[in-house]
Amino acid sequence: MSGRAAWEDAWERALPRISSLRTSLATNPIVSRVTRVGKLDSELLDQELVQLLEEPLKKAFALLNNNLRAQFQPELTLLVQLTLYKLSIWNQGASYGARLQGLRYTAPKNTSRQARAPSGLPRRLLFLHGAATLLIPYLHGKLRTYALSKAWPDAPSSDRRRKLWEVLTSLESSYAAFSLANFVAFLWNGRYRTIADRLCKLELTPSSRASQRNVSYEFMNRQMVWHAFTEFLLFFLPLINARAVRRRLSSAMTTVTDALTTNSRTGPTKRHRRGKYWSLPEDQCAICAENAAYNFNLADSSNALTSLAGGTASLTGAGTSLTSAPTPESSSEPPQFPINVPYAASCGDVYCYHCLAERLMRVADEGGAAQGWECLRCGQGVHTGERWVAPIEDVSSGDSMSEYDFTSDVEATDLSGSLVSGGYSDELSSPEGNQ
């Protein structure tokens, strides 16, 4: 009995101590030791993420204007950083790199009464931390770029610009010294990684109590998936005939448009179609005009912009449609796109022999011989082409043809009025045959 009484007495004496330990564990959770490598790796991951998101935007701006990209590159980087800061630290209390390392920011205990952000951190500290992390480096970069563009370092020593430059360099040196001291302190105790973290007293701590020092491969797996998807697109896209797909879509859209424009009272009637070069004069080749519209060589006389300078044609619709109308004053001038070796398409419009043959062969190679080539004047499908025969005019009637109507360098007209030209067949058709 004496042994049991001693055991019970010891248990009763230990109960208050056990209760105090349980209370302290509930109020003060155990914080695991955070390695310095994880904090530094999180910063590197954040920088790489900004670069990955910034690269497509730079390429998009380069397609529009390369000078525009160079001018607004700091603003573009700031926009990406602010977006990431709002979606990560402001909303979740940790950057994406810190989350991959299993870390999050914790605020000091004396800020419990301040307004909180969605992440649970004080808004005042987050505003101060964001300004010190993003806005101040942006303003410093803009000021330094402006000073170098205005040659502040080369100004006389008594000039105000030179003095401002010296103040700026002194501040840069002081910040570098403070950064070095903060990094040494970080290596000593592992608490505050940057000067902004130290000023706001925001410390990176484990996001869970059961944290382990394991390397997270989530970021690398995501990059491998995107890399494999890009390689698949590079392999798959060359196998698709973009022209054939575009032609089929255009044909489908035309069919739908024709169906929507039918008259319900008089029955279905086909709408009169027009090609994009329907208003070009008949003595000019529409295919040559289209080729000139996509020719950006200013040294070439067939360039569309050169044609504009000559006043013989005008481009509308950003170079996709060329309209021109002859005037009585310019009727004696030679056409800008003369028809050489004229051939009449199956729709009745006249083009150059080599232009029409090239378009029909291209359509046949792309597998679109059934639909045919879409005429640039009337919009109908073209499958064949024949030698165009000049009409015979009665001289006694007083009618005369224009000097430049359908001229050719190699053809000649016999007594019967038909064109004779060596090296060209009288009929032109698609390699797939007349559809």
XYZ file of C-alpha atoms in Angstrom:
435
model
C 0.000 0.000 0.000
C 2.830 2.337 0.750
C 4.244 1.890 -2.788
C 0.917 2.665 -4.410
C 0.380 5.706 -2.267
C 3.791 7.056 -3.287
C 2.957 6.519 -6.966
C -0.363 8.304 -6.655
C 1.259 11.141 -4.795
C 3.846 11.575 -7.578
C 1.130 11.562 -10.230
C -0.850 14.206 -8.444
C 2.213 16.413 -8.144
C 2.956 16.035 -11.892
C -0.570 16.874 -13.097
C -0.152 20.698 -12.866
C 3.111 20.494 -14.790
C 1.555 18.371 -17.530
C -1.389 20.761 -17.830
C 0.921 23.755 -18.178
C 2.904 21.981 -20.903
C -0.251 21.162 -22.836
C -1.401 24.766 -22.586
C 1.932 26.094 -23.793
C 1.986 23.678 -26.729
C -1.520 24.731 -27.759
C -0.733 28.446 -27.633
C 2.864 28.283 -28.941
C 3.160 25.740 -31.759
C 6.504 24.124 -32.393
C 8.381 25.889 -35.171
C 10.722 23.754 -37.210
C 14.155 24.940 -38.073
C 14.164 26.466 -41.550
C 17.246 26.026 -43.658
C 18.741 29.052 -45.327
C 19.019 27.205 -48.630
C 15.245 26.864 -48.886
C 14.723 30.604 -48.458
C 17.335 31.465 -51.065
C 15.922 28.880 -53.480
C 12.463 30.391 -53.114
C 13.818 33.777 -54.195
C 15.483 32.246 -57.260
C 12.268 30.453 -58.201
C 10.346 33.720 -58.002
C 12.833 35.427 -60.320
C 12.641 32.576 -62.844
C 8.844 32.695 -62.783
C 8.881 36.422 -63.583
C 11.204 35.775 -66.524
C 8.992 32.971 -67.854
C 5.885 35.143 -67.760
C 7.683 38.163 -69.162
C 9.182 36.440 -72.213
C 5.890 35.850 -74.160
C 4.816 39.439 -73.509
C 8.127 40.727 -74.851
C 7.739 38.665 -78.013
C 4.200 39.959 -78.498
C 5.376 43.565 -78.155
C 8.269 42.844 -80.540
C 5.788 41.765 -83.214
C 3.969 45.069 -82.884
C 6.930 47.400 -82.492
C 10.431 46.553 -81.314
C 11.009 50.104 -80.097
C 7.792 49.905 -78.093
C 9.061 46.815 -76.300
C 12.366 48.476 -75.377
C 10.577 51.610 -74.194
C 8.048 49.910 -71.914
C 10.108 46.946 -70.709
C 10.413 48.237 -67.085
C 6.653 48.837 -66.910
C 6.019 45.369 -68.306
C 8.230 43.773 -65.659
C 6.546 45.820 -62.924
C 3.105 44.737 -64.135
C 4.082 41.057 -63.998
C 5.610 41.449 -60.530
C 2.585 43.304 -59.147
C 0.239 40.648 -60.513
C 2.262 37.857 -58.938
C 2.495 39.762 -55.649
C -1.290 40.219 -55.513
C -2.045 36.577 -56.337
C 0.620 35.092 -54.071
C 1.758 37.127 -51.052
C -1.341 39.327 -50.727
C -3.864 36.508 -51.146
C -1.961 33.489 -49.804
C 0.776 34.870 -47.570
C 3.645 33.365 -49.566
C 5.183 33.738 -52.993
C 5.053 30.866 -55.470
C 8.690 30.044 -54.848
C 8.139 30.018 -51.070
C 5.119 27.731 -51.468
C 7.201 25.271 -53.465
C 9.656 25.227 -50.563
C 6.870 24.848 -47.980
C 7.298 28.358 -46.504
C 5.040 31.318 -45.732
C 5.364 34.764 -44.166
C 4.494 35.371 -40.515
C 3.836 38.803 -39.005
C 4.977 40.094 -35.577
C 2.702 39.463 -32.602
C 2.106 43.154 -31.895
C 0.098 43.618 -35.134
C -2.956 41.627 -34.094
C -5.280 44.678 -34.133
C -4.376 45.887 -37.620
C -6.528 45.319 -40.722
C -5.799 42.032 -42.418
C -5.379 41.038 -46.037
C -6.913 37.820 -47.465
C -3.700 36.018 -46.498
C -4.103 36.990 -42.825
C -1.126 39.352 -42.815
C -1.509 43.057 -41.906
C -2.307 45.209 -44.917
C -0.040 48.011 -43.747
C 2.977 45.714 -43.654
C 2.137 44.250 -47.058
C 1.844 47.719 -48.616
C 5.199 48.693 -47.141
C 6.777 45.395 -48.165
C 5.445 45.639 -51.738
C 6.655 49.215 -52.117
C 10.134 48.325 -50.851
C 10.321 45.193 -52.991
C 8.807 46.378 -56.298
C 8.145 50.121 -56.560
C 11.450 51.455 -55.202
C 13.600 49.297 -57.572
C 11.376 50.366 -60.489
C 11.738 54.073 -59.667
C 15.462 53.658 -59.165
C 15.841 52.016 -62.574
C 13.825 54.738 -64.322
C 15.806 57.496 -62.614
C 19.135 55.897 -63.451
C 18.144 55.391 -67.105
C 16.991 58.983 -67.398
C 20.200 60.282 -65.796
C 22.387 58.288 -68.176
C 20.351 59.422 -71.202
C 20.848 63.062 -70.151
C 24.590 62.585 -69.438
C 24.452 63.508 -65.760
C 27.819 61.846 -64.984
C 29.538 63.975 -67.662
C 28.191 67.283 -66.391
C 30.532 69.773 -64.642
C 31.155 69.257 -60.941
C 29.309 72.466 -60.061
C 26.239 71.476 -62.043
C 23.151 70.385 -60.138
C 22.765 67.293 -62.290
C 26.253 66.120 -61.361
C 25.480 66.589 -57.670
C 22.247 64.605 -57.999
C 24.175 61.846 -59.732
C 26.676 61.738 -56.886
C 23.840 61.526 -54.364
C 22.323 58.672 -56.360
C 25.602 56.753 -56.456
C 26.066 57.313 -52.705
C 22.629 55.872 -52.012
C 23.424 52.887 -54.203
C 26.663 52.262 -52.318
C 24.892 52.563 -48.959
C 22.203 50.122 -50.039
C 24.837 47.651 -51.223
C 26.592 47.889 -47.850
C 23.325 47.344 -45.952
C 22.463 44.406 -48.197
C 25.831 42.806 -47.444
C 25.363 43.306 -43.715
C 21.837 41.884 -43.872
C 23.045 38.848 -45.795
C 25.748 38.184 -43.204
C 23.114 38.427 -40.466
C 20.884 36.081 -42.444
C 23.674 33.537 -42.689
C 24.147 33.860 -38.918
C 20.558 33.420 -37.703
C 18.570 32.581 -40.870
C 15.650 34.914 -40.125
C 15.321 37.837 -42.552
C 16.350 37.166 -46.117
C 16.172 40.733 -47.524
C 16.232 44.274 -46.196
C 12.503 44.638 -46.983
C 11.738 41.562 -44.857
C 13.802 42.977 -41.997
C 12.130 46.409 -42.132
C 8.631 44.871 -42.122
C 9.667 42.065 -39.721
C 8.154 39.461 -42.074
C 9.851 36.125 -41.553
C 9.593 33.006 -43.662
C 8.474 30.052 -41.536
C 7.280 26.527 -42.393
C 3.700 26.424 -43.638
C 3.010 23.187 -41.717
C 4.291 21.727 -38.447
C 5.220 18.435 -40.088
C 7.563 19.999 -42.606
C 10.489 17.985 -43.919
C 13.547 18.954 -45.847
C 12.487 17.457 -49.169
C 13.044 18.896 -52.634
C 9.776 19.798 -54.390
C 9.665 18.704 -58.019
C 6.343 20.393 -58.795
C 7.946 23.291 -60.630
C 10.227 21.027 -62.664
C 7.379 18.647 -63.542
C 5.311 21.561 -64.779
C 8.167 22.763 -66.965
C 8.659 19.272 -68.386
C 4.967 19.051 -69.297
C 5.051 22.397 -71.116
C 8.276 21.425 -72.875
C 6.766 18.142 -74.080
C 3.637 19.959 -75.273
C 5.764 22.467 -77.201
C 7.750 19.680 -78.844
C 4.500 17.985 -79.868
C 3.226 21.191 -81.479
C 6.512 21.668 -83.355
C 6.140 18.133 -84.715
C 2.406 18.305 -85.469
C 1.901 21.784 -86.956
C 4.075 21.270 -90.099
C 1.846 18.298 -90.991
C -1.208 20.580 -91.278
C -1.831 22.347 -94.574
C -2.724 25.820 -93.366
C -3.780 27.056 -96.790
C -6.183 24.170 -97.339
C -7.716 24.661 -93.899
C -8.073 28.395 -94.491
C -9.664 27.788 -97.888
C -12.164 25.286 -96.468
C -13.108 27.678 -93.686
C -13.569 30.489 -96.182
C -15.759 28.272 -98.357
C -17.851 27.232 -95.350
C -18.297 30.845 -94.240
C -19.351 31.835 -97.759
C -21.920 29.033 -97.860
C -23.359 30.108 -94.528
C -23.476 33.759 -95.619
C -25.247 32.833 -98.859
C -27.792 30.802 -96.898
C -28.493 33.695 -94.524
C -29.024 36.187 -97.359
C -31.680 34.159 -99.185
C -35.030 35.838 -99.803
C -37.843 34.007 -98.001
C -40.595 35.555 -100.157
C -39.320 34.840 -103.626
C -37.522 31.655 -102.652
C -33.813 31.035 -102.257
C -31.776 33.249 -104.549
C -28.023 33.212 -104.789
C -26.361 36.412 -103.691
C -24.084 38.077 -106.184
C -20.570 37.430 -104.950
C -17.650 39.746 -105.339
C -13.978 39.077 -104.963
C -11.707 41.418 -103.099
C -10.386 42.839 -106.399
C -13.752 43.176 -108.101
C -13.302 46.909 -108.784
C -9.883 46.595 -110.433
C -9.996 47.664 -114.130
C -10.394 44.789 -116.554
C -7.145 45.601 -118.350
C -5.130 44.729 -115.218
C -4.308 41.354 -113.671
C -5.851 40.925 -110.210
C -3.308 38.230 -109.263
C -0.423 40.583 -110.002
C -2.160 43.223 -107.868
C -2.549 40.771 -104.977
C 1.097 39.744 -105.199
C 2.096 43.406 -105.117
C -0.070 43.966 -102.039
C 1.984 41.377 -100.124
C 5.323 42.547 -101.507
C 7.142 44.713 -98.944
C 10.290 45.335 -100.996
C 10.301 49.084 -101.646
C 12.955 48.683 -104.326
C 10.576 46.583 -106.437
C 8.472 48.563 -108.903
C 5.526 46.201 -108.357
C 5.373 46.982 -104.657
C 1.963 48.171 -103.475
C 3.376 51.193 -101.670
C 5.302 52.192 -104.803
C 2.062 51.959 -106.728
C 0.439 54.293 -104.247
C 3.212 56.832 -104.796
C 2.550 56.750 -108.525
C -1.118 57.470 -107.980
C -2.263 54.598 -110.205
C -3.861 52.470 -107.487
C -4.980 52.721 -103.905
C -4.908 50.129 -101.158
C -7.776 49.731 -98.750
C -8.170 47.411 -95.794
C -4.544 47.398 -94.624
C -3.169 46.015 -97.888
C -5.686 43.196 -98.353
C -7.901 44.845 -100.956
C -6.808 46.940 -103.907
C -9.330 49.161 -105.609
C -8.718 51.367 -108.565
C -10.986 53.044 -111.041
C -9.817 54.583 -114.316
C -10.595 58.195 -114.939
C -10.895 59.968 -118.288
C -7.702 61.864 -117.571
C -5.668 58.675 -116.889
C -7.162 56.485 -119.660
C -4.129 57.063 -121.865
C -1.662 55.930 -119.195
C -0.379 52.336 -119.181
C -1.978 50.024 -116.597
C -0.088 49.355 -113.401
C -0.531 45.560 -113.624
C -0.794 44.728 -117.371
C -1.995 41.289 -118.428
C 0.767 39.360 -120.173
C -0.348 36.377 -122.309
C -4.027 36.752 -121.362
C -5.947 33.618 -120.389
C -9.637 33.536 -119.525
C -10.598 31.552 -116.431
C -13.638 29.281 -116.420
C -15.607 32.085 -114.741
C -14.852 34.475 -117.635
C -12.324 36.792 -115.972
C -8.949 37.306 -117.638
C -5.527 36.872 -115.968
C -1.915 36.428 -116.964
C -1.049 32.931 -118.125
C 1.693 32.316 -115.581
C -0.384 33.821 -112.721
C -3.428 31.662 -113.440
C -1.326 28.537 -113.985
C 0.517 29.071 -110.709
C -2.736 29.423 -108.730
C -4.332 26.329 -110.304
C -1.206 24.235 -109.674
C -1.056 25.442 -106.064
C -4.694 24.481 -105.450
C -4.098 21.057 -107.000
C -1.023 20.454 -104.841
C -2.982 21.381 -101.733
C -5.754 18.927 -102.546
C -8.400 21.535 -103.287
C -9.026 20.771 -106.950
C -12.651 19.862 -106.221
C -13.426 23.327 -104.844
C -11.176 25.097 -107.333
C -9.369 28.374 -106.969
C -11.509 31.323 -105.852
C -11.541 34.078 -108.447
C -10.336 37.423 -107.156
C -12.963 39.316 -109.166
C -16.204 37.339 -108.975
C -15.455 34.910 -106.138
C -16.443 31.812 -108.136
C -14.469 28.592 -108.262
C -11.997 28.375 -111.136
C -10.978 24.976 -112.511
C -9.690 25.650 -116.037
C -8.428 28.446 -118.224
C -8.414 29.033 -121.979
C -6.597 31.341 -124.341
C -8.368 34.680 -124.470
C -9.251 35.754 -128.010
C -9.371 39.482 -128.711
C -12.638 40.622 -130.303
C -12.517 41.891 -133.885
C -13.695 45.457 -134.261
C -15.020 47.118 -137.342
C -12.680 49.910 -138.380
C -15.344 51.546 -140.524
C -17.605 52.046 -137.529
C -15.105 54.393 -135.964
C -14.678 52.340 -132.743
C -11.130 51.897 -131.526
C -9.672 49.864 -128.709
C -7.449 51.348 -126.056
C -3.772 51.122 -126.768
C -3.126 49.196 -123.572
C -6.048 46.717 -123.531
C -4.610 43.261 -122.699
C -1.153 43.760 -124.095
C 1.406 40.983 -124.305
C 5.044 40.823 -125.177
C 4.950 37.432 -126.919
C 1.585 37.076 -128.637
C 0.578 38.192 -132.110
C -2.814 38.422 -133.794
C -3.446 36.707 -137.092
C -5.972 37.739 -139.728
C -8.763 35.785 -138.116
C -8.326 37.653 -134.827
C -7.083 34.723 -132.719
C -3.955 34.991 -130.614
C -0.917 33.011 -131.704
C 1.839 32.500 -129.150
C 4.554 29.919 -129.104
C 5.182 27.788 -126.061
C 1.656 28.057 -124.539
C -1.251 25.652 -124.883
C -4.698 26.905 -125.866
C -6.325 25.419 -122.777
C -5.167 25.571 -119.169
C -6.596 23.252 -116.513
C -5.820 21.961 -113.066
C -3.594 18.846 -112.855
C -6.575 17.083 -111.314
C -8.660 17.738 -114.418
C -11.648 19.931 -115.142
C -13.965 19.755 -112.194
